[in-house]
Amino acid sequence: MADAILRAEGISKWFGGVAALQDVDFEIAPGEHAALVGDNGAGKSTLVKVLTGAERPDGGRIWFDGQERHFHSPLDARRAGIETVYQTLALADHLDVVANLFLGREKYRVRLGPFSVLNRSAMRAEARKMLESTGVHIPDLRSSVMGMSGGQRQGVAIARAAGMGSQVIVLDEPTAALGVQETARVEEIIRGLKRRGVTMLMVSHNLRQVFDLVDTIWVLRHGQMVGRRDTSEVSPEEIVSMITGADRVTGLEFT
Amino acid sequence: MTRQTAVPDAAAAPAPGPASAGDERLARTRLLNQLVVRPELGSVLGAVLVFVLFSVVTDRFLTPSGVATWLDDSATLGIMAVAVSLLMIGGEFDLSAGVMTASTSLVTAIFATQLGWNTWAALAASLVFALLVGFLNGWLVMRTGLPSFIITLASFLMLQGLNLGVTRLMTGTVQVSGMRSAAGYASSGFVFASTMDIGGTTIQVSILWWLLVTAVASWVLMRTPFGNWIFAVGGSSASARAVGVPVTRTKILLFMTTATAAWLVGSINILRFTTAQANQGIGLELQFIVAAVVGGCLLTGGFGSAVGAAVGALIFGMARQGIVFARWESDWFQLFLGAMLLAAVLVNNAFRRRAERVRR
């Protein structure tokens, strides 16, 4: 597909003698919401890391925004326009919401290397806009994120990822650590991204969530991509059997 | 919230909800909360306590010359404590900081008296040396991933050995003296070790350096991206790296900052006393850490204040001189120090817990 914004072809990654990924293809179109599912150790995280520059692939090619890319670091990928929200959230606990939203890309009043003067009013104004457009409700922007609920923190992290003119957002298990209500809130934020046309790839273990939120599902098993399905044309049972490999054995397969 | 100075922000913040009778009460709680979450609050309370205690039990403590004495005692400690607090907020230790104040003195003195350099040139050479040691400390910590505690313990021991070995090699003794006759001594002495006469009281210029260092450090911490990065790398360097903070650069710069502060203190000392002992500075590194912790720095990083560290140093100076003024045995100082540290940590901990509840 020529119109994919992010495309990977024949990705392989070895850790010692173990193949974490073998000849994996993946692509996502602009505005598409996709999910990557698979059992523990299937290679989801490794693929995400390869796509976002955290790991270098041992084989294969990656195209982003029409160009072949070789990301050397997450920062590299971020500069190109791929934002990742990691499971561990990547927020600085002791900083306030505004500082977190702009960490590493601060706005300046005066530029003087690391000793530039921050433009705090501009950052605060833009932070308010970012949170509003992402649908994140934070009563006090000046409170540090340490005391916030998991849902609020995840909201800040997603707003941060979505607000910076990024073209693809990657969410690594965005609700894994959240309660029911918080999960619902974060899912609402993700639906908001869809309405805004933001491209999103998520890793999730929660099939209900995956079927609720995304357009396409990619299934990994033992480091191989076993298939891509449109959510509208597949049943959860089929996805489960693809994940476990049970379509061939009927019943449980132990690995 | 911990990083806000109250007034301009409070003015800029939108007033949520309609104005009502409850607003004033709300504002008062908020002010109280803002006060409680300031990391230096514990140290300020401690300083007031010590100040009142010695003002009452001694006659000299509150006299102009008494004040000048304890301010002077606090000054060089304060310069280091402030730099160390930045490093600690950034999540690292520097055990070589104390002995570095002696090393920089010795380098300056050896270049000026043994090699005949102009004092300014000797000071510059000493600064280059300090920056190099700071860079090496930081680079090794980042490169090896080992705790800075171990790396700087090693550089502490090595510097200690170098101080004695090189000094004996160059002078045949364990001290370098004769700075007064070096070229450029007068002008450099004016910058680093002069005194001012204010109303008949002699004030050391080191006090001004202390205030300046505290102001600059506090401003960097609160108002610049570098300040944000310090908090971020101290809180979680993995997270900071993931969001694009230059973690390695930030931490190496922090080690170079403590080394530079040690150079400043070394310069003040050598120009004031004109003699450098090769075994000076040992043990001071713990005092710097104590002052920073009393000032609200967490040992785990990510939290603290430069002003707090300066106040922590002030408590030190007031207590040390207050005990002298009160004619108590100086033996009691260490006991006092330990009690002070324990009290400060307990108070800071309690405040921080409350602060975290407040934020919810």
XYZ file of C-alpha atoms in Angstrom, chain B residues 100 103-109 111 117 120-132 259 262-263 266-267:
28
model
C 38.253 19.018 45.512
C 42.862 20.149 45.273
C 41.886 23.363 43.507
C 43.611 25.432 46.228
C 46.753 23.351 45.809
C 46.761 23.537 42.008
C 46.424 27.323 42.150
C 49.120 27.607 44.815
C 51.246 27.047 39.735
C 52.615 31.868 37.142
C 45.003 34.668 37.475
C 46.657 32.194 35.124
C 47.067 29.773 38.036
C 43.381 30.184 38.869
C 42.488 29.476 35.243
C 44.651 26.342 35.254
C 42.956 25.256 38.455
C 39.528 25.824 36.901
C 40.470 23.718 33.887
C 41.626 21.001 36.286
C 38.334 21.181 38.205
C 36.226 21.022 35.048
C 38.236 18.037 33.894
C 33.644 20.829 40.575
C 34.764 23.504 44.581
C 37.122 25.603 42.487
C 39.286 26.594 46.734
C 40.086 29.979 45.220
